[in-house]
């Protein structure tokens, strides 16, 4: 079946597409012509960097825009969420893409709005598991922490996707936060995960590190 490439326009509406859909730079996928909207793609769906996926959610009536029938999906670009009705809360989840297990890949580079509400964050970790977008509470967790070849490495999850964080350091753990030095500045990825590696100075026998970020 012929494939569909979305360039500087928008692929919208409902129905079935037999071939692969490639949403390229400047292109937009906007399922449906109202909510709920459902599009069936009996092949792969790929979002390139610089593309947009527009999704409407009506929590009050439990309906969303989604894509079904996929053999695989690769994320990229920007995910734009439009709330038609209702207020999001911790524990909400919305299945946006339906594909076989193991066929989800990639990551959205940004999400609009940045947070689903005051004191909440988007959880994009399940998008590569079962195509589900979730709403959860902030809570950064360190998953690994170790030393190798004179470097300190740490990784974890639970941050706000794409939000900035700083790695702070001090030789005095009791020092006021304003006196801690900024060792590095980076961003949580699209799933809210982080990972950093920093060299240790053998001349400093004791040094403390902390992660600083702003909760939504």
XYZ file of C-alpha atoms in Angstrom:
216
model
C 0.000 0.000 0.000
C 1.245 3.531 -0.696
C 2.713 5.440 2.205
C 1.621 8.898 3.339
C 4.117 11.685 4.056
C 2.873 14.735 5.943
C 5.097 17.692 5.077
C 4.160 21.306 5.868
C 0.456 20.539 6.322
C -1.921 18.616 8.573
C -3.265 15.101 8.245
C -6.635 15.192 9.977
C -9.911 13.313 10.084
C -11.052 9.759 10.690
C -10.980 6.542 8.713
C -8.410 3.947 7.684
C -5.001 4.307 6.050
C -3.407 1.118 4.758
C 0.145 2.374 4.243
C 2.774 3.817 6.548
C 2.367 7.406 7.760
C 5.444 9.598 8.128
C 4.849 12.965 9.817
C 7.867 15.010 8.784
C 9.367 18.330 9.904
C 6.601 20.951 9.886
C 3.872 18.332 9.508
C 0.996 17.720 11.952
C -1.188 14.734 12.751
C -4.568 15.760 14.152
C -6.827 12.745 14.470
C -10.560 13.257 13.998
C -12.712 16.255 13.163
C -14.002 16.497 16.718
C -13.809 14.322 19.780
C -13.733 11.395 20.028
C -11.578 10.974 16.953
C -10.081 7.682 15.866
C -7.799 6.921 12.949
C -6.758 3.430 11.906
C -3.316 3.031 10.361
C -2.604 -0.528 9.266
C 1.132 0.050 9.178
C 3.754 2.150 10.972
C 3.463 5.725 12.222
C 6.593 7.870 12.519
C 6.913 11.366 14.003
C 10.073 13.140 12.888
C 11.864 15.774 14.931
C 10.041 19.051 14.309
C 6.650 17.406 13.726
C 3.492 17.852 15.815
C 0.909 15.423 17.159
C -2.307 17.187 18.226
C -4.578 15.260 20.614
C -7.886 16.257 22.212
C -8.986 14.842 25.576
C -12.456 15.025 27.114
C -12.009 13.624 30.587
C -15.601 14.343 31.632
C -16.969 11.980 28.973
C -13.915 9.651 28.992
C -13.200 10.125 25.270
C -9.935 10.932 23.488
C -8.340 11.098 20.061
C -6.301 7.976 19.336
C -4.649 5.908 16.609
C -5.336 2.174 16.315
C -4.270 -0.711 14.072
C -0.591 0.216 14.150
C 2.203 -2.255 13.498
C 4.612 0.186 15.144
C 5.019 3.792 16.212
C 8.113 5.984 16.606
C 7.751 9.207 18.597
C 9.404 12.558 17.934
C 8.595 16.254 17.720
C 5.978 17.880 19.925
C 2.909 16.357 21.576
C 0.148 18.963 21.981
C -2.677 18.119 24.397
C -5.952 20.057 24.213
C -8.339 19.565 27.133
C -11.884 19.857 25.793
C -13.615 19.248 29.105
C -12.700 18.163 32.623
C -9.763 18.657 34.982
C -6.828 16.259 35.026
C -5.823 14.546 38.266
C -3.190 12.185 39.596
C -3.727 8.676 38.210
C -5.415 9.688 34.955
C -4.257 7.720 31.903
C -5.078 7.933 28.206
C -4.179 5.357 25.547
C -3.186 7.437 22.527
C -1.628 4.732 20.330
C -2.494 1.057 19.902
C 0.326 -1.139 18.574
C 1.773 -4.573 19.411
C 4.044 -4.877 22.475
C 7.646 -4.058 21.660
C 6.791 -1.904 18.642
C 6.883 1.484 20.417
C 10.065 3.568 20.177
C 11.473 7.088 20.262
C 10.380 9.981 22.470
C 8.531 13.252 22.071
C 10.936 16.176 22.366
C 8.398 18.482 24.010
C 4.863 18.417 25.372
C 2.368 21.293 25.459
C 1.260 22.259 28.059
C 4.398 21.485 30.051
C 2.342 20.229 33.003
C -1.213 18.812 33.219
C -2.076 21.040 36.187
C -0.834 22.573 39.396
C 1.286 20.077 41.338
C 1.067 17.434 38.581
C 3.366 16.173 35.864
C 3.065 14.185 32.655
C 4.363 10.616 32.808
C 5.491 9.657 29.304
C 7.243 6.443 30.368
C 4.349 4.189 29.284
C 4.214 5.619 25.768
C 6.993 3.219 24.768
C 5.316 0.328 26.600
C 1.676 0.479 25.536
C 1.080 3.926 24.014
C -0.429 5.391 27.188
C 0.003 8.939 28.487
C -0.342 9.249 32.270
C -0.743 11.980 34.867
C 1.122 11.641 38.143
C 2.598 13.562 41.059
C 6.168 14.848 40.993
C 8.688 12.704 42.787
C 12.265 12.257 41.612
C 13.793 8.883 42.449
C 17.450 7.859 42.146
C 17.689 4.460 40.441
C 21.470 4.031 40.285
C 24.468 5.645 41.931
C 28.088 4.585 41.554
C 31.749 5.325 40.938
C 33.823 4.275 37.937
C 37.271 5.384 36.749
C 37.245 8.443 38.978
C 33.751 9.525 37.958
C 30.503 9.750 39.872
C 27.437 8.591 37.909
C 23.778 8.799 38.878
C 20.481 8.220 37.120
C 16.825 8.180 38.048
C 13.290 9.095 37.078
C 10.200 10.948 38.254
C 11.087 14.441 37.046
C 8.930 16.751 34.971
C 9.558 15.920 31.292
C 11.880 18.458 29.618
C 12.228 20.543 32.813
C 15.653 21.847 33.768
C 17.609 20.575 36.746
C 20.966 21.439 38.328
C 23.558 19.193 39.933
C 24.895 21.074 42.957
C 28.030 20.277 44.923
C 29.645 21.304 48.216
C 32.319 20.080 50.614
C 30.022 21.017 53.508
C 26.656 19.254 53.577
C 25.362 21.729 56.167
C 26.159 24.784 54.026
C 23.175 26.937 52.970
C 21.859 26.000 49.542
C 22.918 29.374 48.127
C 26.538 28.447 48.881
C 26.470 25.188 46.919
C 28.205 25.329 43.522
C 26.435 24.386 40.281
C 28.289 21.399 38.893
C 26.080 20.864 35.830
C 22.793 21.968 34.278
C 20.682 19.621 32.151
C 17.092 18.607 31.330
C 14.945 15.651 32.279
C 14.136 13.662 29.147
C 10.688 13.060 27.704
C 9.983 10.365 30.287
C 11.127 12.496 33.221
C 14.359 10.520 33.596
C 17.822 11.930 34.246
C 21.406 10.747 34.028
C 24.673 12.535 34.723
C 28.361 11.750 35.143
C 30.874 14.078 36.797
C 34.596 13.654 37.519
C 35.781 13.512 41.129
C 38.836 15.411 42.337
C 41.171 13.140 44.335
C 42.452 16.240 46.142
C 38.998 16.713 47.698
C 38.469 13.803 50.103
C 34.841 14.608 50.816
C 32.270 16.181 48.502
C 28.449 16.158 48.528
C 26.040 16.348 45.606
C 22.366 17.207 45.340
C 19.813 17.522 42.545
C 17.880 20.791 42.374
C 14.763 21.268 40.285
C 11.492 23.144 40.401
C 8.320 21.117 40.885
C 5.335 22.182 38.748
